Coordinates of C-alpha atoms in Angstrom, one line a residue:
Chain A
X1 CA -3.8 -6.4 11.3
X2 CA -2.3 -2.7 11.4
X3 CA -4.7 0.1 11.3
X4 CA -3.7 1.3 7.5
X5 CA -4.4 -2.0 6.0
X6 CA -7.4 -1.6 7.9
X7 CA -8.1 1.6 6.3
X8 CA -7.2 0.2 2.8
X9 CA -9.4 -2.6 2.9
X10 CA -12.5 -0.8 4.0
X11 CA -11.8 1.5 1.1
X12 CA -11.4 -1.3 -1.1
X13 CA -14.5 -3.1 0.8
X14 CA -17.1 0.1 -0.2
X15 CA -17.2 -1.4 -3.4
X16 CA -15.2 -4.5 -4.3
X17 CA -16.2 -4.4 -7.8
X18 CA -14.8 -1.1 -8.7
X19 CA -11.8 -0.3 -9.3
X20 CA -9.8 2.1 -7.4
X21 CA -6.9 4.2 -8.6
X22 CA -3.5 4.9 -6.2
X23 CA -4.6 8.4 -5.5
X24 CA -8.4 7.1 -4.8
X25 CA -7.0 5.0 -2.0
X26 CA -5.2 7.2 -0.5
X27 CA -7.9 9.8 -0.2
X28 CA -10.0 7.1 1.1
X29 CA -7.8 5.9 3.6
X30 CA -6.0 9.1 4.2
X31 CA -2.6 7.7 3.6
X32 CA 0.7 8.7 2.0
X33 CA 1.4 7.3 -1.0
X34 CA 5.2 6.2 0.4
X35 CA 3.2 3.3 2.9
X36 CA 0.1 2.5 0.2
X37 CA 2.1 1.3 -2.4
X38 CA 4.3 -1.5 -0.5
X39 CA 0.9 -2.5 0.6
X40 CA -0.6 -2.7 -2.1
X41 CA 2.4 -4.7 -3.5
X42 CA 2.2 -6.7 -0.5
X43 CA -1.1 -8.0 -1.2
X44 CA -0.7 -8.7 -4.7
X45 CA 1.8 -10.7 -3.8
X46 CA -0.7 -12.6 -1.6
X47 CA -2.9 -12.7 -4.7
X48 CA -5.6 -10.8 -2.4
X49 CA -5.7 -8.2 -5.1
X50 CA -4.9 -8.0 -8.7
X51 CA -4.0 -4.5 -10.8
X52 CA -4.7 -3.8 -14.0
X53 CA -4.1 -0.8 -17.2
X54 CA -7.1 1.6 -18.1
X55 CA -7.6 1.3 -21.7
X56 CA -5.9 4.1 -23.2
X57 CA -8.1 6.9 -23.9
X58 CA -8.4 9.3 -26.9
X59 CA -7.4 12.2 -25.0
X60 CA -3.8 11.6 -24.9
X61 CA -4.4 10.8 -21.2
X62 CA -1.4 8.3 -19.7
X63 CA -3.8 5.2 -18.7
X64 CA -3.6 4.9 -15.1
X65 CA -3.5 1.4 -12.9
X66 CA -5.9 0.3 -10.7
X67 CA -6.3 -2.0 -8.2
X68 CA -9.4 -4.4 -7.1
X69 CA -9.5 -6.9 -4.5
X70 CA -9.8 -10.9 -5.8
X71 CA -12.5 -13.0 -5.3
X72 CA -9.7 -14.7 -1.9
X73 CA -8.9 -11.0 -1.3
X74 CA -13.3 -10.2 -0.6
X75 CA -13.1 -12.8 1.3
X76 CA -10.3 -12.7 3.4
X77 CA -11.1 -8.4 4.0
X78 CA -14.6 -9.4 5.4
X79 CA -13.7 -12.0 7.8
X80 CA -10.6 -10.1 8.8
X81 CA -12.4 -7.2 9.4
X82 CA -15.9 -8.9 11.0
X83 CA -12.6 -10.7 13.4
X84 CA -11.4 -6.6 14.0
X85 CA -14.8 -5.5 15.1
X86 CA -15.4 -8.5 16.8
X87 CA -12.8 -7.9 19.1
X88 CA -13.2 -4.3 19.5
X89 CA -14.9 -3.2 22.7
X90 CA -18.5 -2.4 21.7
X91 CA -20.7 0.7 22.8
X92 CA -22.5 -0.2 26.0
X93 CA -26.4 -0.9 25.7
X94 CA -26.2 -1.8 21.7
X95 CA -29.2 -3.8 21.2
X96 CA -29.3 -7.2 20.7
X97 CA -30.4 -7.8 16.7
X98 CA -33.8 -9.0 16.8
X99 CA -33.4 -10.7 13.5
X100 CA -31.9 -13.6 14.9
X101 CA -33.9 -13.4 17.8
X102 CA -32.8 -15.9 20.1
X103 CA -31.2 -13.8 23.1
X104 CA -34.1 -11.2 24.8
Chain B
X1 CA -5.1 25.5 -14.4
X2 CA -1.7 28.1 -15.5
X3 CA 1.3 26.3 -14.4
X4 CA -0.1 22.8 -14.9
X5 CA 2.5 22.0 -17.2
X6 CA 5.9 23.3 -15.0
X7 CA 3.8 21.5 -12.3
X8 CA 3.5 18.3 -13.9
X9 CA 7.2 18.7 -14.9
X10 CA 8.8 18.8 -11.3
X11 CA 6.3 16.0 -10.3
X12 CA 7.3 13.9 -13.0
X13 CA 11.1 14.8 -11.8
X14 CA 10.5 14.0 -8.7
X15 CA 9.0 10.5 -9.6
X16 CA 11.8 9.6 -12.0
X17 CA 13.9 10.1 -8.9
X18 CA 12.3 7.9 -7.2
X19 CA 11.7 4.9 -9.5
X20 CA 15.6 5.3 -10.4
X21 CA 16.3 3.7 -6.8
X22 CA 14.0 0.9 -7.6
X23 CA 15.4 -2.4 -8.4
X24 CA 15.4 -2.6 -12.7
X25 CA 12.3 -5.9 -12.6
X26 CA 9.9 -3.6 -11.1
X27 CA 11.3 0.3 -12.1
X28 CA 9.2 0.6 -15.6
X29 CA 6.1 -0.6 -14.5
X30 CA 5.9 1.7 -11.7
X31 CA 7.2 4.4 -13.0
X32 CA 4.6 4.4 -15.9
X33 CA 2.1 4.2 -12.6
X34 CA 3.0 6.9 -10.7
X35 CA 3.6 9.3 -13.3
X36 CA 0.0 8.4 -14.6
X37 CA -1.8 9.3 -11.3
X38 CA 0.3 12.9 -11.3
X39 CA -1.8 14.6 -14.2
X40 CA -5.3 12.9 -11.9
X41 CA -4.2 14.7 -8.8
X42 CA -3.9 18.0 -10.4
X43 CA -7.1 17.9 -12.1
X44 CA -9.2 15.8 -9.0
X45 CA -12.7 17.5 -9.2
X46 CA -13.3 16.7 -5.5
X47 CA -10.6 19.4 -4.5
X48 CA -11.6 22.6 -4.9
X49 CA -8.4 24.9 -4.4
X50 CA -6.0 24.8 -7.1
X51 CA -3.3 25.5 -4.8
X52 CA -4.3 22.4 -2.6
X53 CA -4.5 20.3 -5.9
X54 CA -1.0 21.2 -6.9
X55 CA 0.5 20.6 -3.1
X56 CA -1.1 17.1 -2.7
X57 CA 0.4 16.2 -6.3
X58 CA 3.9 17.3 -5.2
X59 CA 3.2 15.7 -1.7
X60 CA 2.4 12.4 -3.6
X61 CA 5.5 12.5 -6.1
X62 CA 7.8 13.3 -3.7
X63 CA 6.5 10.7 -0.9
X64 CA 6.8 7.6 -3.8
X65 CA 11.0 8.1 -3.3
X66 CA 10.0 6.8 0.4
X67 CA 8.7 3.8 -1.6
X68 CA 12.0 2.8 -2.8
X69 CA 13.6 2.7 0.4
X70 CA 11.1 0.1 1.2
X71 CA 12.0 -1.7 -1.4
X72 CA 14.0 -4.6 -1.6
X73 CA 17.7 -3.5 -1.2
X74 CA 16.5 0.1 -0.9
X75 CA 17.9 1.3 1.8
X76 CA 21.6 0.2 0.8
X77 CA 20.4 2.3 -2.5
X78 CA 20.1 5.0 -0.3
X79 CA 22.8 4.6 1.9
X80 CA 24.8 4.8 -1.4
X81 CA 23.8 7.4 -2.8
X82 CA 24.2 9.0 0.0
X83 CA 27.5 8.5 0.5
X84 CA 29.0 9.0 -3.0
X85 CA 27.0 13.1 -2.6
X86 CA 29.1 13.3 0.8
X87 CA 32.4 11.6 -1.2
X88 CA 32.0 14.9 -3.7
X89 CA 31.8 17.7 -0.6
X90 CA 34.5 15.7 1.3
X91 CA 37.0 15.0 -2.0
X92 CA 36.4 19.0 -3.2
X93 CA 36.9 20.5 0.6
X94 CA 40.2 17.8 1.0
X95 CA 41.8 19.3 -2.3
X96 CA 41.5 22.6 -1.5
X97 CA 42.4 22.5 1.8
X98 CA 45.6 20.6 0.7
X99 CA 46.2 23.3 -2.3
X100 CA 46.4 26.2 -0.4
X101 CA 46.9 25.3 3.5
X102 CA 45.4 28.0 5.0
X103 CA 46.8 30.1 7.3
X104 CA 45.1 33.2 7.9
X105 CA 41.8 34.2 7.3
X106 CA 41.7 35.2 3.8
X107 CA 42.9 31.6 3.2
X108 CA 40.4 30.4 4.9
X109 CA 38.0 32.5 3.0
X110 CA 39.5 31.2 -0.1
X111 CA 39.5 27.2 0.8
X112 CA 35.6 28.1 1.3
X113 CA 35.1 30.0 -1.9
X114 CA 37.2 26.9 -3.2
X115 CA 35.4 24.4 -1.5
X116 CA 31.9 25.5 -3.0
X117 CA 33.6 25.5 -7.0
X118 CA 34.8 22.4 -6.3
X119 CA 31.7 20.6 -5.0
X120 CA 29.5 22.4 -7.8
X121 CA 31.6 21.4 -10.4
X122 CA 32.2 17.8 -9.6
X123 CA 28.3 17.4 -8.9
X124 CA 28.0 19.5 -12.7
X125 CA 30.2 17.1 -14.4
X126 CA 28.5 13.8 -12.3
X127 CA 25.5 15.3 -14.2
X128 CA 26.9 15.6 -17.8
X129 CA 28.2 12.5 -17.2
X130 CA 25.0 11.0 -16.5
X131 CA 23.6 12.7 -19.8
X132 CA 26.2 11.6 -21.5
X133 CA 26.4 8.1 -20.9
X134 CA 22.7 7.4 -19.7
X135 CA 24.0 6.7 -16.2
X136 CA 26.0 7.3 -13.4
X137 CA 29.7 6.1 -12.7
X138 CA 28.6 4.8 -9.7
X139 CA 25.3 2.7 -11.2
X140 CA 27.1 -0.6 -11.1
X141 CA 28.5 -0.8 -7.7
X142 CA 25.0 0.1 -6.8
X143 CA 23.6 -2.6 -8.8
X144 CA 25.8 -5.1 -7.4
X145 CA 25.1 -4.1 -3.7
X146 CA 21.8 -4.0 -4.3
X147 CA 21.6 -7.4 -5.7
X148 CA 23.2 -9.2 -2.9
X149 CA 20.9 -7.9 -0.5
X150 CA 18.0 -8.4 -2.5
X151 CA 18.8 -12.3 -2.2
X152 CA 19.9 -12.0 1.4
X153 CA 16.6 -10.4 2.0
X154 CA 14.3 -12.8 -0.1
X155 CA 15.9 -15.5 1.9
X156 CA 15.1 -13.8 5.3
X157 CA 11.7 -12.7 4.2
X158 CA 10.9 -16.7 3.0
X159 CA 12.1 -17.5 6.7
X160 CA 10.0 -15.0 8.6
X161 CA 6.7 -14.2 6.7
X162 CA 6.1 -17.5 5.1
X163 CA 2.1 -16.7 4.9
X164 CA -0.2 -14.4 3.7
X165 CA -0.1 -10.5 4.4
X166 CA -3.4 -11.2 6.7
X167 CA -3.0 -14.0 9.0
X168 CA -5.6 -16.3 8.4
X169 CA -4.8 -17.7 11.8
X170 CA -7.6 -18.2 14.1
X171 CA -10.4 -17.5 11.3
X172 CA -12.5 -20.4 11.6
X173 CA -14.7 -21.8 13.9
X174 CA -14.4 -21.7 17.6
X175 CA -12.6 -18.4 18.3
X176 CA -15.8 -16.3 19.2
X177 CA -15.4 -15.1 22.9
X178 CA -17.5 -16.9 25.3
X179 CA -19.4 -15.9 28.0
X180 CA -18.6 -17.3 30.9
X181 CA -22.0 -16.5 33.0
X182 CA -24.8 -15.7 31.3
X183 CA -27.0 -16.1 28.0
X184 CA -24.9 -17.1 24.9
X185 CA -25.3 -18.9 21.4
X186 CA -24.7 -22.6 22.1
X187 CA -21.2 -22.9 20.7
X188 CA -21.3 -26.1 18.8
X189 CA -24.1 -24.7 16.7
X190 CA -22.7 -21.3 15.6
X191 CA -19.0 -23.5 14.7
X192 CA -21.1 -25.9 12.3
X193 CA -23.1 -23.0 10.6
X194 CA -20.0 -20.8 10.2
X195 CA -17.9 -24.2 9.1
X196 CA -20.6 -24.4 6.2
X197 CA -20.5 -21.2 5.4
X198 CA -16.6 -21.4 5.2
X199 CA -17.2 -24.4 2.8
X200 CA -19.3 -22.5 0.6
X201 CA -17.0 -19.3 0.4
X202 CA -13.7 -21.4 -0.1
X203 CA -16.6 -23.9 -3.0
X204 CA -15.4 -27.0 -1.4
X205 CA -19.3 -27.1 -0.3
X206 CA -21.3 -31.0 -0.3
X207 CA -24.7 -30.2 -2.1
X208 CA -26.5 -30.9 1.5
X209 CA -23.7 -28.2 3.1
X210 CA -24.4 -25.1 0.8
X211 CA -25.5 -22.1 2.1
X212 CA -26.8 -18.9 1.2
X213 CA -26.9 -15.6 2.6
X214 CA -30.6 -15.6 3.0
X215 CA -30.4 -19.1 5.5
X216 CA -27.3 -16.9 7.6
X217 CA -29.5 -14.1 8.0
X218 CA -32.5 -16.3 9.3
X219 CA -30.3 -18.5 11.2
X220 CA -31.2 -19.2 15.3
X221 CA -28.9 -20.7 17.8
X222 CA -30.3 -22.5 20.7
X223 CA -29.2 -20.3 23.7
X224 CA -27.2 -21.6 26.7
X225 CA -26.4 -20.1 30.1
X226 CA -23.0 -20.3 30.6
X227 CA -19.6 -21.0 27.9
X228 CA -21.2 -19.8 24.8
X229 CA -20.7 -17.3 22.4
X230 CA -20.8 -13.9 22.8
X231 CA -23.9 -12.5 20.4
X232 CA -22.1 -9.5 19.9
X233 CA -19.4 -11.0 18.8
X234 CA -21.2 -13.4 16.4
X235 CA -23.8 -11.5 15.2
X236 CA -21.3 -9.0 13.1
X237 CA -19.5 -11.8 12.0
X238 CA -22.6 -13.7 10.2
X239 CA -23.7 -10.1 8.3
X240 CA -19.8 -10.1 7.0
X241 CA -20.5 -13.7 5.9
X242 CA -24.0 -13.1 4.5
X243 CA -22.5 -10.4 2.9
X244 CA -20.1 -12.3 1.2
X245 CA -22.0 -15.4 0.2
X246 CA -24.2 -12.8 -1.2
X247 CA -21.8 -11.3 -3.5
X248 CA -20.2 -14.9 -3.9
X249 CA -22.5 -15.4 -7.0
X250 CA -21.9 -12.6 -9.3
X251 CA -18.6 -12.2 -8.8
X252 CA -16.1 -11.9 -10.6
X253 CA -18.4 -10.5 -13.7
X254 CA -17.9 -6.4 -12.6
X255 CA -21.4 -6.0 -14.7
X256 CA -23.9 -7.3 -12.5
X257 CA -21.9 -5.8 -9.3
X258 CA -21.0 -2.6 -11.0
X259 CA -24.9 -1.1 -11.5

């Protein structure tokens, strides 16, 4: 996994339920909108995330299209990510978690 | 914010560009998109400066024409367009040069002052005729181009990145590092809980195999000295999964996850 789609899916990850705009993302992940978008077409194309119109408003504001991870798409961010922090070299002396208690 | 409209007007320019290098299936959509998110930059509440607001909408409309060159048959787009802006330089500097044949330095002053005429006014009337006609005389051959690589491409892309834009290689059970020496969960125990778990995410689960977050978070692995899995390598994993199973239930209804 490349560290932008890293990026993206942590953003997405802070709150899969809501939906986040183009320009949210790329705050969020500090990206350019040239390499989100691909991306983001990319993994609707894996069905990991679906997009969808705002209700127009009464404003006379253009509705805007946002993006929210699917159900597969949760799924697949978490384990890919637990798999990326997994394998990442941890800070030395980290504590065991005593919730689960068996190593001491 | 003064301006806002001019503003909005180059960005929306700039975005036009862009989506006019996109193949015709996708162009409307995304156009519609981008030039939606323009007017949300410039009026962004987290930004404070106005100036700052203005340059990261710019930044943003201008960067989406790097989009289409990613997309499919984009860079031949480019490469075309391109090429027919150097054809105008190169036809208006030949004719000139040709007309006059310059031999001192006055004529050479005059195929320049020729040169630029002749440039700006076949790039004007490449223009009008765009107005004119809705597009440009070289649209088609573009088209074309762009439609042979498109299926060259799809056919390549089928070949090399048959699967998902996240390999789900190596996901499942039994890929936790081991420890070699030393205290580790015993392997065989951690595979079965996190092959459950798996069958409860994915809702293939037997009654007697379902899982919730609460049993991952309380689960206890019998500990071995030597081959099995590293705790710090499990333990993050099982709070991802916990996390999940515990959102498994209310989604996709954004309601209950939303407050």
């Amino acid at each position: 996994m490349t560290a932008p789609l890293e990026r993206v899916l942590r953003a997405f990850l802070e709150d899969p339920a809501a939906p986040r705009y183009g320009y949210d993302l790329m705050k969020a992940a500090g990206m350019k909108s040239g390499t989100l978008y691909p991306m983001l077409g990319r993994l609707e194309d894996d069905r990991l995330v679906t997009s969808a119109w705002e209700t127009p408003q009464q404003d006379g504001q253009r509705p805007r299209k946002y993006y929210r991870l699917t159900g597969e798409g949760i799924r697949v961010a978490r384990l890919e990510l637990a798999q990326v922090s997994a394998s990442r070299p941890r800070a030395l002396g980290r504590p065991v978690r005593p919730a689960r208690g068996s190593l001491v | 914010m003064r301006g806002e409209r001019r503003l909005l007007c180059i960005g929306e320019y700039l975005v036009a560009r862009a989506c006019r290098r996109l193949p015709a299936g996708t162009r409307e959509e995304r156009c519609r998109e981008w030039t939606a998110e323009l007017p949300a930059i410039l009026r962004d509440p987290d930004t404070r400066l106005a100036a700052r607001r203005a340059a990261r909408m710019l930044r943003y409309a201008a960067d989406t024409i790097r989009v289409t060159a990613l997309a499919p048959g984009g860079a031949r787009r480019l490469m075309a367009h391109m090429a027919s802006i150097a054809a105008r330089f190169i036809i208006s500097g030949l004719v000139v040069y040709l007309w006059i044949r310059p031999n001192t330095l006055l004529d050479w002053l005059y195929v320049g002052i020729g040169f630029c005429i002749g440039s700006l006014t076949l790039f004007a009337s490449g223009f009008a005729y765009r107005r004119w006609r809705g597009k440009g005389l070289g649209d088609q051959l573009t088209e074309a181009l762009e439609a042979r690589t498109r299926t060259r491409r799809e056919a390549f892309v089928a070949r090399a990145f048959a699967g998902p834009a996240i390999s789900m290689a190596g996901r499942t059970a039994g890929t936790f590092p081991r420890h070699k020496l030393g205290p580790g969960y015993r392997a065989a125990e951690v595979d079965e809980l996190i092959a459950r778990i798996e069958a409860t995410l994915s809702g293939h689960a037997r009654p007697d195999q379902a899982i919730t977050a609460t049993d991952v978070q309380a689960a206890k692995f019998k500990v071995t000295q030597h081959g099995g899995y590293d705790e710090q390598a499990v333990d993050p994993a099982l709070d991802h999964y916990a996390d999940a199973l515990a959102r498994l239930a209310p989604f996709p209804s954004s309601t209950a996850a939303g407050d």
